[in-house]
Coordinates of C-alpha atoms in Angstrom, one line a residue:
X1 CA -1.2 1.9 14.7
X2 CA 2.0 2.7 16.5
X3 CA 3.8 3.5 13.2
X4 CA 1.3 6.2 12.2
X5 CA -0.3 4.3 9.2
X6 CA -3.8 5.4 10.2
X7 CA -2.9 9.1 9.7
X8 CA -3.1 8.5 5.9
X9 CA -4.8 5.1 5.4
X10 CA -8.4 4.4 6.6
X11 CA -9.7 0.9 7.3
X12 CA -13.4 1.8 6.6
X13 CA -13.2 2.8 2.9
X14 CA -13.0 6.6 3.5
X15 CA -10.6 8.5 1.4
X16 CA -7.9 10.4 3.2
X17 CA -4.3 11.1 2.1
X18 CA -3.6 7.5 1.0
X19 CA -5.8 4.7 -0.3
X20 CA -8.1 3.0 2.2
X21 CA -7.0 -0.5 3.1
X22 CA -10.6 -1.8 3.3
X23 CA -11.1 -4.4 0.5
X24 CA -7.9 -3.4 -1.3
X25 CA -6.2 -6.8 -0.9
X26 CA -6.8 -8.9 -4.0
X27 CA -8.1 -5.9 -6.0
X28 CA -6.5 -4.3 -9.0
X29 CA -5.4 -0.7 -8.8
X30 CA -4.3 1.9 -11.4
X31 CA -0.7 3.0 -10.7
X32 CA 2.0 5.1 -12.3
X33 CA 5.3 3.3 -12.6
X34 CA 8.2 5.1 -14.1
X35 CA 5.8 7.7 -15.7
X36 CA 3.6 5.0 -17.3
X37 CA 0.1 4.2 -16.1
X38 CA -0.7 0.5 -15.6
X39 CA -2.9 -1.8 -13.5
X40 CA -1.5 -4.0 -10.8
X41 CA -2.8 -6.6 -8.4
X42 CA -2.7 -5.7 -4.7
X43 CA -0.9 -8.8 -3.3
X44 CA 1.8 -9.6 -0.7
X45 CA 4.6 -8.5 -3.1
X46 CA 2.8 -5.2 -4.0
X47 CA 2.2 -4.4 -0.3
X48 CA 5.9 -5.1 0.6
X49 CA 7.2 -3.0 -2.3
X50 CA 4.8 -0.2 -1.3
X51 CA 6.2 -0.2 2.2
X52 CA 9.8 -0.2 1.2
X53 CA 9.7 1.8 -2.0
X54 CA 6.4 3.7 -1.9
X55 CA 7.0 5.9 -4.9
X56 CA 7.6 2.9 -7.2
X57 CA 3.9 2.2 -8.0
X58 CA 2.0 5.4 -7.2
X59 CA -1.8 4.8 -7.0
X60 CA -3.5 7.2 -9.5
X61 CA -5.1 10.1 -7.7
X62 CA -3.0 10.1 -4.6
X63 CA 0.0 12.3 -3.7
X64 CA 3.6 10.9 -3.5
X65 CA 4.0 11.6 0.2
X66 CA 4.5 8.3 1.9
X67 CA 8.0 7.8 3.4
X68 CA 9.8 4.6 2.9
X69 CA 9.4 2.2 5.8
X70 CA 12.9 0.6 5.1
X71 CA 14.6 0.4 8.4
X72 CA 11.4 1.3 10.2
X73 CA 9.3 -1.9 9.7
X74 CA 10.8 -5.3 10.2
X75 CA 10.0 -8.2 7.8
X76 CA 7.7 -9.6 10.6
X77 CA 5.9 -6.3 10.8
X78 CA 5.4 -6.1 7.1
X79 CA 4.0 -9.7 7.1
X80 CA 1.7 -8.9 10.0
X81 CA 0.5 -5.7 8.2
X82 CA -0.1 -7.6 5.0
X83 CA -2.2 -10.2 7.0
X84 CA -4.2 -7.3 8.6
X85 CA -4.9 -5.7 5.3
X86 CA -6.0 -9.1 3.9
X87 CA -8.6 -9.3 6.8
X88 CA -10.2 -5.9 5.9
X89 CA -13.0 -7.1 3.6

């Protein structure tokens, strides 16, 4: 992508710096939120929050290195990205 997402997120299930997007939409992931581990559903709201405040829900086992996309991605781009992630079965 032109925004550099693929440097950290694969679309084929391979593990790199961040979680793969393949099959993640609709799944449940273990995250750490405010120091507490919990399970959350990967849905539109989760993806948007992950783009704008990536350290809010940190997926267990991955480093907190993603920069916020606030002011970088538009609402339309976040929506398009979410639809793309949904398509990666």
